[in-house]
Coordinates of C-alpha atoms in Angstrom, one line a residue:
Chain A
M1 CA 199.4 152.3 155.0
T2 CA 203.3 152.8 153.2
S3 CA 206.2 150.8 152.0
R4 CA 208.5 152.3 154.4
L5 CA 210.3 149.8 157.0
D6 CA 211.4 149.6 160.7
Y7 CA 214.6 149.1 162.0
K8 CA 213.4 146.1 162.9
P9 CA 212.5 143.7 159.6
A10 CA 214.7 145.7 157.9
V11 CA 217.6 144.2 159.6
L12 CA 215.8 140.3 159.6
L13 CA 215.3 141.1 155.4
S14 CA 219.4 141.4 155.6
T15 CA 220.1 138.8 158.2
P16 CA 220.8 136.6 155.0
A17 CA 223.4 138.3 153.9
L18 CA 225.2 139.5 156.8
V19 CA 225.7 135.0 157.4
A20 CA 227.6 134.9 153.7
I21 CA 229.3 137.9 154.5
M22 CA 230.7 136.5 158.1
P23 CA 232.9 134.9 157.5
F24 CA 235.2 137.6 155.7
L25 CA 234.6 139.6 158.4
A26 CA 235.7 137.0 160.9
A27 CA 238.5 136.0 158.7
C28 CA 240.0 140.0 158.7
L29 CA 239.9 139.4 161.9
Y30 CA 241.8 136.5 162.2
V31 CA 244.6 137.9 160.5
L32 CA 244.9 141.2 162.8
R33 CA 244.9 138.5 165.8
F34 CA 247.6 136.2 164.4
S35 CA 249.5 140.1 163.4
F36 CA 250.0 140.2 166.9
S37 CA 250.9 135.8 168.2
A38 CA 253.7 135.4 170.3
D39 CA 254.2 131.8 168.2
E40 CA 255.8 131.7 164.6
S41 CA 252.3 129.3 163.7
S42 CA 249.5 129.7 165.9
I43 CA 248.1 132.7 167.8
A44 CA 249.9 132.8 171.4
G45 CA 250.0 135.2 173.1
F46 CA 250.2 138.5 172.2
S47 CA 253.5 140.5 171.1
V48 CA 254.8 142.8 168.4
S49 CA 258.0 141.6 167.3
S50 CA 256.2 140.2 163.8
Y51 CA 255.8 143.6 163.1
Q52 CA 259.5 144.0 164.4
A53 CA 260.8 141.6 162.1
L54 CA 259.2 143.0 159.1
A55 CA 262.0 146.0 159.3
D56 CA 264.5 144.3 157.7
T57 CA 265.0 144.6 154.3
Y58 CA 263.9 142.0 152.5
F59 CA 260.3 142.8 153.6
L60 CA 261.6 146.9 152.6
S61 CA 262.6 145.9 149.1
A62 CA 259.5 144.4 148.5
L63 CA 257.5 147.0 150.3
G64 CA 259.9 149.7 147.5
L65 CA 259.1 147.4 144.8
T66 CA 255.2 147.1 145.0
L67 CA 255.1 150.9 145.8
K68 CA 256.8 151.3 142.8
L69 CA 255.4 149.5 139.9
A70 CA 251.7 150.4 141.5
V71 CA 252.6 154.4 141.1
F72 CA 253.7 153.0 138.2
S73 CA 251.3 150.9 136.3
T74 CA 248.5 153.7 137.7
V75 CA 249.9 156.8 135.8
L76 CA 250.5 154.3 132.8
V77 CA 246.5 153.7 133.2
L78 CA 245.0 156.6 133.8
V79 CA 247.2 158.0 130.3
L80 CA 245.0 155.1 128.9
A81 CA 241.9 155.2 130.2
V82 CA 241.6 159.1 129.4
P83 CA 240.7 158.3 125.5
L84 CA 239.2 155.4 125.8
A85 CA 236.3 156.6 128.2
F86 CA 236.6 159.6 125.6
L87 CA 236.5 157.1 122.7
L88 CA 233.7 155.3 124.0
A89 CA 231.5 158.3 125.5
T90 CA 231.5 159.3 121.6
T91 CA 230.8 156.1 120.0
R92 CA 227.3 156.5 118.5
S93 CA 226.9 152.9 117.0
P94 CA 225.4 150.7 119.9
F95 CA 226.6 147.6 117.9
L96 CA 230.7 149.1 117.9
R97 CA 230.1 150.8 121.4
R98 CA 229.0 146.9 122.7
M99 CA 232.1 145.4 121.2
L100 CA 234.5 148.2 122.5
T101 CA 232.7 147.4 126.1
V102 CA 233.8 143.8 125.2
A103 CA 236.5 144.5 124.9
I104 CA 238.4 146.6 127.8
L105 CA 236.5 144.3 130.2
L106 CA 238.0 141.6 129.0
P107 CA 240.6 142.1 130.6
M108 CA 239.0 142.5 133.8
I109 CA 237.1 139.0 133.5
L110 CA 238.7 136.3 131.9
N111 CA 240.9 133.7 134.2
L112 CA 244.6 135.8 134.7
L113 CA 246.1 132.8 133.6
I114 CA 244.9 132.8 130.3
Q115 CA 246.5 136.7 130.4
A116 CA 249.2 136.0 131.4
Y117 CA 249.7 133.0 128.7
G118 CA 249.6 135.2 125.9
W119 CA 251.9 137.7 127.4
I120 CA 254.0 135.0 127.2
I121 CA 253.4 134.2 123.8
L122 CA 254.2 137.7 122.9
L123 CA 256.5 139.3 125.1
G124 CA 259.1 136.2 125.7
P125 CA 262.6 135.6 124.0
T126 CA 262.1 134.1 121.4
G127 CA 258.4 136.0 120.8
V128 CA 256.3 136.9 118.4
L129 CA 256.8 140.7 119.2
N130 CA 260.9 140.0 119.8
T131 CA 260.7 137.0 116.3
V132 CA 259.0 140.9 114.5
L133 CA 261.2 143.0 115.7
R134 CA 264.0 141.4 115.0
S135 CA 263.0 140.2 110.9
T136 CA 262.9 144.2 110.5
G137 CA 266.2 144.0 111.6
L138 CA 264.8 146.7 114.3
I139 CA 266.8 145.0 117.0
T140 CA 270.5 142.3 116.5
R141 CA 269.6 140.6 120.4
P142 CA 266.6 140.0 122.3
L143 CA 264.8 142.0 124.5
F144 CA 264.4 141.1 127.6
L145 CA 261.1 141.6 128.6
L146 CA 258.8 138.8 130.0
F147 CA 259.8 137.7 134.1
N148 CA 261.3 141.1 135.4
E149 CA 259.1 144.1 136.2
T150 CA 258.6 146.0 132.8
G151 CA 256.9 142.7 131.9
V152 CA 254.6 142.8 135.5
L153 CA 254.6 146.9 134.4
I154 CA 252.8 145.5 130.8
G155 CA 250.9 142.9 132.9
L156 CA 249.6 145.0 135.7
V157 CA 248.9 147.7 133.1
Q158 CA 246.6 145.4 130.9
T159 CA 244.4 144.0 134.2
A160 CA 243.6 147.2 135.9
L161 CA 242.9 149.2 132.9
P162 CA 238.9 148.4 132.8
L163 CA 238.5 149.5 136.4
A164 CA 239.4 152.6 135.4
V165 CA 238.0 152.8 132.0
F166 CA 234.9 152.9 133.1
P167 CA 234.5 155.1 136.6
I168 CA 236.3 157.6 134.0
L169 CA 233.7 157.3 131.2
S170 CA 230.6 158.1 134.1
A171 CA 232.4 161.0 134.8
T172 CA 232.5 162.1 132.1
R173 CA 229.2 162.9 131.7
A174 CA 228.9 165.9 134.0
V175 CA 231.0 167.1 131.0
S176 CA 228.3 169.7 129.7
R177 CA 228.8 170.5 125.4
E178 CA 228.0 174.0 126.2
C179 CA 231.0 174.7 127.5
L180 CA 233.0 172.7 125.5
E181 CA 231.4 174.9 122.6
A182 CA 232.1 178.1 125.2
A183 CA 235.5 177.5 125.7
A184 CA 235.5 176.7 122.0
S185 CA 234.0 179.8 120.8
L186 CA 236.3 181.8 123.0
G187 CA 238.9 180.6 120.9
A188 CA 240.7 177.7 123.4
G189 CA 242.3 174.7 120.5
H190 CA 241.5 170.8 121.7
W191 CA 244.5 170.3 124.8
R192 CA 244.2 173.6 125.8
T193 CA 239.8 173.0 126.5
L194 CA 241.2 169.7 127.5
F195 CA 243.8 170.7 130.6
D196 CA 241.8 173.8 131.5
I197 CA 238.8 171.7 131.0
T198 CA 238.1 169.5 130.8
L199 CA 240.3 167.7 133.3
P200 CA 239.6 169.5 136.2
V201 CA 235.3 168.5 135.5
L202 CA 236.9 164.8 135.5
R203 CA 239.2 165.0 138.7
P204 CA 237.0 163.6 141.2
G205 CA 237.0 160.4 138.6
L206 CA 240.7 160.7 137.6
I207 CA 240.6 160.5 141.4
G208 CA 238.7 157.9 142.4
A209 CA 239.9 155.8 139.6
A210 CA 244.2 156.3 140.5
S211 CA 242.9 154.7 144.2
I212 CA 241.3 151.9 142.9
V213 CA 244.0 151.7 140.7
F214 CA 246.4 151.4 142.9
A215 CA 244.9 149.3 145.3
F216 CA 244.3 146.8 143.0
N217 CA 248.0 146.5 142.2
A218 CA 249.8 147.1 145.2
S219 CA 248.1 144.3 146.1
A220 CA 248.4 142.0 143.0
F221 CA 249.3 138.4 143.2
A222 CA 248.6 136.5 139.9
I223 CA 250.1 139.1 138.0
P224 CA 253.8 139.4 139.6
L225 CA 253.4 134.9 140.0
L226 CA 253.0 133.8 136.9
L227 CA 255.1 137.0 135.0
G228 CA 257.1 137.6 137.5
G229 CA 258.7 134.6 137.2
R230 CA 260.2 134.8 141.4
R231 CA 262.2 137.9 140.4
V232 CA 259.6 140.9 141.2
Q233 CA 259.2 140.5 144.6
M234 CA 256.0 142.6 145.0
L235 CA 254.6 142.0 148.8
G236 CA 251.7 139.8 147.2
V237 CA 254.5 137.4 146.1
V238 CA 257.1 137.9 149.6
I239 CA 253.4 137.0 151.6
R240 CA 253.2 133.5 150.1
D241 CA 256.2 132.9 150.5
M242 CA 255.9 133.2 154.2
I243 CA 252.8 131.5 154.2
S244 CA 254.3 128.5 152.3
P245 CA 258.1 127.7 151.6
M246 CA 259.5 129.2 155.6
F247 CA 255.7 129.0 158.0
N248 CA 256.5 132.5 159.0
W249 CA 251.9 132.7 159.7
S250 CA 252.1 135.1 162.0
S251 CA 255.2 137.8 160.2
A252 CA 253.3 137.0 156.4
A253 CA 249.5 138.0 158.9
A254 CA 251.9 141.2 159.8
A255 CA 253.1 142.1 156.0
G256 CA 248.9 141.2 155.3
V257 CA 248.1 143.5 157.8
V258 CA 250.7 146.7 156.4
L259 CA 249.5 145.9 153.1
I260 CA 245.8 146.4 153.4
A261 CA 246.8 149.5 155.8
I262 CA 249.1 150.4 152.7
T263 CA 245.1 149.8 150.1
T264 CA 243.7 151.4 152.5
L265 CA 245.3 154.5 152.7
A266 CA 245.2 155.2 149.5
L267 CA 241.1 155.2 148.9
V268 CA 240.8 156.9 152.2
L269 CA 243.1 160.0 150.9
A270 CA 241.7 159.5 147.2
S271 CA 237.6 160.7 149.2
W272 CA 239.3 163.0 150.7
A273 CA 240.9 164.8 148.7
T274 CA 237.4 164.4 146.4
N275 CA 236.1 165.6 149.5
R276 CA 238.7 168.6 149.9
S277 CA 238.2 169.4 146.3
A278 CA 234.0 169.4 145.8
K279 CA 234.7 171.7 149.0
K280 CA 236.6 174.2 147.0
E281 CA 234.1 174.9 144.5
V282 CA 231.0 176.0 146.3
R283 CA 233.7 178.3 148.1
Chain B
M1 CA 229.4 167.0 111.9
M2 CA 231.0 167.8 115.4
R3 CA 233.5 170.9 116.3
V4 CA 233.4 170.6 120.1
G5 CA 233.1 167.0 122.3
L6 CA 235.9 165.1 123.7
I7 CA 236.8 163.9 120.7
P8 CA 235.8 165.8 117.5
D9 CA 234.2 164.1 114.3
E10 CA 236.8 166.2 112.3
K11 CA 239.6 168.4 112.2
G12 CA 240.8 167.8 115.9
G13 CA 244.4 168.2 115.3
T14 CA 246.7 167.3 117.4
Y15 CA 244.6 166.5 119.8
R16 CA 242.5 164.4 117.5
L17 CA 245.2 162.3 116.7
A18 CA 246.9 161.3 120.2
M19 CA 243.5 160.6 122.0
L20 CA 242.9 157.9 119.0
A21 CA 246.8 156.2 118.7
L22 CA 246.2 156.6 123.2
S23 CA 242.9 154.5 122.7
C24 CA 244.2 151.5 119.5
L25 CA 247.3 151.3 122.4
G26 CA 245.1 151.1 125.3
L27 CA 242.4 148.5 123.3
L28 CA 245.5 146.3 121.6
I29 CA 247.0 145.9 125.4
A30 CA 243.8 145.2 127.1
A31 CA 242.7 142.9 124.5
L32 CA 246.6 141.8 122.9
P33 CA 247.1 139.0 124.7
V34 CA 244.2 137.2 124.9
V35 CA 243.4 137.8 120.4
I36 CA 247.8 135.8 121.0
V37 CA 246.0 132.7 122.8
V38 CA 243.3 132.3 119.8
I39 CA 245.7 132.4 117.6
M40 CA 247.8 130.4 118.9
S41 CA 245.2 127.5 120.1
F42 CA 245.8 126.7 115.9
A43 CA 248.7 125.9 115.5
G44 CA 250.3 122.7 114.2
S45 CA 253.6 122.6 115.7
N46 CA 254.5 121.2 119.1
R47 CA 256.6 124.6 120.3
P48 CA 254.7 127.4 120.2
S49 CA 256.1 130.7 117.7
F50 CA 254.8 133.4 115.5
P51 CA 253.3 133.1 113.1
P52 CA 252.6 129.5 113.5
S53 CA 254.0 127.0 110.9
S54 CA 251.0 125.1 110.0
Y55 CA 247.5 125.3 111.4
S56 CA 245.7 122.4 112.8
L57 CA 242.7 121.2 115.3
R58 CA 245.0 118.8 117.5
W59 CA 245.4 120.9 120.5
Y60 CA 241.0 120.8 120.5
G61 CA 241.6 117.8 119.7
D62 CA 243.7 117.2 122.6
V63 CA 241.0 119.2 124.5
L64 CA 238.4 117.1 123.9
H65 CA 239.7 113.7 124.6
M66 CA 240.9 114.8 128.6
L67 CA 237.3 116.2 128.8
T68 CA 235.8 112.5 127.7
T69 CA 238.9 110.0 128.6
A70 CA 238.7 109.5 133.1
D71 CA 242.0 110.1 133.6
A72 CA 244.4 107.5 135.6
N73 CA 245.0 110.0 138.4
G74 CA 241.9 110.3 139.5
G75 CA 242.9 113.9 141.3
Q76 CA 244.5 116.2 138.1
S77 CA 241.6 115.1 135.5
V78 CA 240.1 118.3 133.8
A79 CA 236.7 117.0 133.6
R80 CA 236.7 116.7 137.5
A81 CA 238.7 120.2 137.8
L82 CA 235.6 121.3 135.2
Q83 CA 233.2 119.7 137.2
T84 CA 234.5 121.0 140.5
S85 CA 234.8 124.7 138.7
L86 CA 230.4 124.9 137.5
L87 CA 229.1 123.9 141.0
V88 CA 231.2 126.0 143.0
A89 CA 230.0 129.3 140.3
F90 CA 226.4 127.5 140.2
A91 CA 226.2 127.3 144.1
V92 CA 227.6 130.9 144.2
M93 CA 225.6 131.9 142.6
V94 CA 222.5 131.1 143.7
I95 CA 223.3 132.1 147.2
S96 CA 224.9 135.1 146.8
A97 CA 221.6 136.2 144.4
A98 CA 219.3 134.6 147.7
V99 CA 220.8 137.3 150.4
C100 CA 220.9 140.2 147.9
V101 CA 217.9 139.9 147.0
P102 CA 216.3 140.8 150.4
L103 CA 219.6 142.7 150.9
S104 CA 218.9 145.7 148.3
Y105 CA 215.0 145.4 148.6
A106 CA 215.4 146.6 152.6
M107 CA 219.1 148.7 151.7
A108 CA 216.1 150.6 149.7
R109 CA 213.6 151.0 152.1
G110 CA 214.9 150.9 155.6
P111 CA 216.1 153.4 157.6
A112 CA 218.8 155.2 155.5
R113 CA 221.1 155.0 158.6
L114 CA 221.0 151.3 158.0
R115 CA 221.6 151.3 154.2
Q116 CA 224.4 153.5 153.8
T117 CA 226.6 150.5 157.8
L118 CA 225.0 148.4 154.7
E119 CA 226.7 149.8 151.8
I120 CA 230.5 149.8 153.5
L121 CA 229.8 146.3 155.2
F122 CA 228.9 144.7 151.1
T123 CA 231.7 146.9 149.9
L124 CA 234.8 145.9 152.4
P125 CA 236.0 143.0 150.5
L126 CA 235.9 144.5 147.6
V127 CA 238.9 146.8 148.4
F128 CA 240.7 143.7 150.1
P129 CA 243.4 142.5 148.9
L130 CA 242.8 138.9 146.7
V131 CA 245.8 137.3 148.1
M132 CA 245.2 138.6 152.1
L133 CA 242.0 136.9 152.0
G134 CA 242.9 133.7 150.9
I135 CA 245.5 133.5 153.1
A136 CA 243.2 135.1 156.2
F137 CA 240.7 132.0 155.4
L138 CA 243.4 129.7 154.5
L139 CA 244.5 130.4 158.0
M140 CA 241.4 129.8 159.2
A141 CA 239.8 126.7 157.6
E142 CA 243.6 125.1 159.1
G143 CA 243.9 126.5 162.4
M144 CA 240.0 125.4 163.2
K145 CA 240.5 122.0 161.8
L146 CA 236.9 121.7 159.5
D147 CA 236.9 119.7 156.8
L148 CA 234.3 121.5 154.5
G149 CA 234.6 119.8 151.5
L150 CA 233.5 122.0 148.3
W151 CA 232.2 124.7 150.5
R152 CA 236.4 125.2 151.2
L153 CA 235.9 127.6 147.8
I154 CA 232.0 128.5 148.3
I155 CA 232.7 130.2 151.2
P156 CA 235.5 132.6 150.0
H157 CA 233.7 132.8 146.0
V158 CA 230.8 134.1 148.0
T159 CA 232.5 136.9 150.4
L160 CA 234.4 138.0 146.7
V161 CA 231.0 138.1 144.2
L162 CA 229.0 139.8 147.2
P163 CA 229.4 143.5 146.1
F164 CA 229.1 142.4 142.3
V165 CA 225.8 141.1 143.3
M166 CA 224.9 143.5 146.1
R167 CA 225.0 146.1 143.6
N168 CA 223.6 145.3 140.0
C169 CA 220.7 144.4 142.9
Q170 CA 220.0 147.8 144.4
S171 CA 220.7 149.2 140.8
A172 CA 217.4 147.5 140.1
M173 CA 215.8 148.2 143.0
A174 CA 216.1 151.7 142.9
G175 CA 213.9 151.7 139.7
I176 CA 210.8 150.9 141.9
D177 CA 208.5 152.8 142.9
P178 CA 207.1 152.2 146.6
E179 CA 203.8 153.3 145.1
V180 CA 203.8 149.3 143.6
E181 CA 203.9 147.9 147.2
E182 CA 200.9 150.3 148.1
A183 CA 198.9 149.7 144.7
A184 CA 199.0 145.7 145.6
R185 CA 198.6 146.4 149.8
S186 CA 195.2 148.4 148.9
L187 CA 194.1 145.3 146.7
G188 CA 194.9 143.3 149.8
A189 CA 197.7 141.8 149.7
P190 CA 200.4 140.7 152.0
P191 CA 203.8 142.2 152.0
W192 CA 206.0 139.4 151.5
R193 CA 203.3 138.8 148.6
G194 CA 203.3 141.7 147.0
F195 CA 207.7 142.1 147.8
L196 CA 207.7 138.4 145.6
N197 CA 204.7 138.8 143.0
V198 CA 205.7 142.5 142.4
V199 CA 208.5 143.9 143.2
V200 CA 210.8 140.6 142.5
P201 CA 210.1 140.2 138.7
M202 CA 210.4 143.6 138.6
M203 CA 213.9 143.4 139.5
R204 CA 214.5 140.2 137.2
P205 CA 217.7 141.9 134.8
G206 CA 219.0 142.9 138.0
I207 CA 218.8 139.8 139.0
L208 CA 219.9 138.4 136.2
A209 CA 222.9 140.8 136.1
G210 CA 224.1 139.8 139.1
L211 CA 223.9 136.2 138.4
I212 CA 226.1 135.8 136.0
F213 CA 228.5 138.5 137.3
A214 CA 229.2 135.6 140.4
L215 CA 228.7 133.0 137.8
I216 CA 231.6 134.5 136.1
I217 CA 233.8 135.8 138.8
S218 CA 233.5 132.2 140.5
F219 CA 234.8 130.8 137.0
N220 CA 237.7 132.5 136.4
E221 CA 238.8 133.0 140.1
F222 CA 242.2 132.3 140.6
T223 CA 244.6 133.6 143.9
I224 CA 241.5 132.8 146.5
T225 CA 241.2 128.9 145.1
F226 CA 245.3 128.4 144.3
F227 CA 245.6 129.0 148.3
M228 CA 242.5 127.2 149.0
Y229 CA 242.2 124.1 146.9
T230 CA 243.2 120.4 147.8
I231 CA 244.2 117.4 145.6
D232 CA 239.9 116.5 146.4
V233 CA 238.4 120.0 145.4
N234 CA 240.3 122.1 142.9
T235 CA 239.4 123.9 139.4
L236 CA 239.5 124.7 136.3
P237 CA 242.1 127.6 136.9
I238 CA 243.6 125.5 139.3
W239 CA 244.6 122.5 136.6
M240 CA 245.5 124.8 133.4
Y241 CA 248.2 126.3 136.3
S242 CA 249.4 122.9 137.6
R243 CA 249.9 121.6 134.1
T244 CA 252.0 124.2 133.1
V245 CA 253.8 125.2 135.8
S246 CA 256.9 123.9 134.2
S247 CA 256.2 125.0 130.2
L248 CA 253.1 126.4 128.1
D249 CA 250.9 123.5 127.2
P250 CA 248.5 124.7 123.9
S251 CA 246.3 122.2 124.5
V252 CA 245.7 124.3 127.4
L253 CA 245.3 127.3 125.1
A254 CA 242.7 125.4 123.5
L255 CA 241.1 124.8 126.6
S256 CA 241.4 128.8 126.9
V257 CA 239.9 129.9 124.2
F258 CA 236.1 127.7 125.1
I259 CA 236.8 129.9 128.4
I260 CA 237.4 132.7 126.3
L261 CA 234.1 132.4 124.0
A262 CA 231.7 131.0 127.4
D263 CA 232.0 134.4 129.0
S264 CA 232.5 136.8 126.4
A265 CA 229.5 135.4 125.5
L266 CA 228.2 135.9 128.8
I267 CA 229.5 139.5 128.8
I268 CA 227.6 140.8 125.8
L269 CA 223.7 139.1 127.2
T270 CA 224.5 140.7 130.7
D271 CA 225.4 143.5 128.3
K272 CA 222.0 143.1 126.6
I273 CA 219.8 141.9 129.6
V274 CA 221.7 145.4 131.5
A275 CA 220.7 147.7 128.0
G276 CA 222.2 150.5 129.1
K277 CA 219.7 150.7 131.3
A278 CA 222.6 150.7 134.4
S279 CA 226.2 150.5 133.7
L280 CA 228.2 147.0 134.7
F281 CA 230.2 148.3 137.3

């Protein structure tokens, strides 16, 4: 008499969940199949022409822009997320910690539209930031921070920040106080300790966080749509335009497969890098 | 007191200063848009300028008026969009919890190989680009000419929340010793009673956290719904988007404040339920 389950009852108990996820799996296969369709607007025959059509400059420049913004935003997010995770880890008061958690989680939980409205009011030509800077005399002409790459980059950093803070926070548990004290007693300064001890210990968490942020931002849609104002053609927006004004469904599917391949590759590379550094430590 | 640590309490010099400055910048970037939306919702003038020249509650009055009076063009009414949002979110919440509780039990007690497979399978939607999910579901629904009604949104939203609900239920299961069921069984309870009367009540905090998460995610979802909505089935975020495509309508800001309050209350509630025993993600 044990509480272990055999294969049969375990599969039976998972069946409702498997049924619930079935449409997702069907959708994945549908997109893959559509990308190889010979016809643009329906599934018919086999052809790689949709992939060949992607080799034009329009798609390639969108791909380049997407990779650039995803890399920049990942670097910026990590620079901000590490101190925030440290702050959360060292905050003693439960109330303060709860407030910090809510503030950091907000961008992840809240309707993306509301956040975009906030940025539009803040960064617009007659927005808060420009008004403040002009009234202090720092600038004479308004800065263009919205409906260009700068605006999208700021939005990407904001929405992806919680995705990085929480994995790094759980990674900080591996940083022992004894180790930090030992470093201090040997005369290492705070910066030296950060770069020689803390960050190397955090490396698996950092790699994981970076890959999630990269994958998330490479496939961003709402932020470039709302803050890019049609001028910042990231892949998500380009794919949507293939569907809606252009009705080229098979190319949209092919571009989507490329996007999925990029995000998957980032995650696979990250887990490979983590495993490799773990093996190195054992040796 | 503490001279060493991730952020030292004193004598940290430039290190402490830099860490705190970056933290403040991070918090500012995370919260500033939300704070600005709240402040501007109280502005008195039609055109948003900062700081507002006068303060009033007129936009809140507008929202209440919109919510209580039937709009002439029914398809665009905010009350109907809110109703659809809540219906979809409620269905998503119930379905995802109902399928994830037995799933997490099977994962905790079943063979290890099965658990690993299920874990990968139910984390997949998390790494799948949202825009592609929206497009795939749209192509499928259009290609097969399905008339799904509300299920147009419920089915993709369930996909989206499954990883979160699964993880919450899983971490709730992790703390439950198989011995409690064995005790129930040795007292004569059949296995299903041991599960329903002993395990499920013990999982309650995890299930509740999962339910609230499903509610928040579905209620705020924009990208997938952007592809799947129809004139008859559209949610509050889509209504807000259609209202502000050309210019920012201040009454939408007042509506946003209601959503911000509801979301913040729900996060704090989840955080309390989980009570430091598990992380939210």
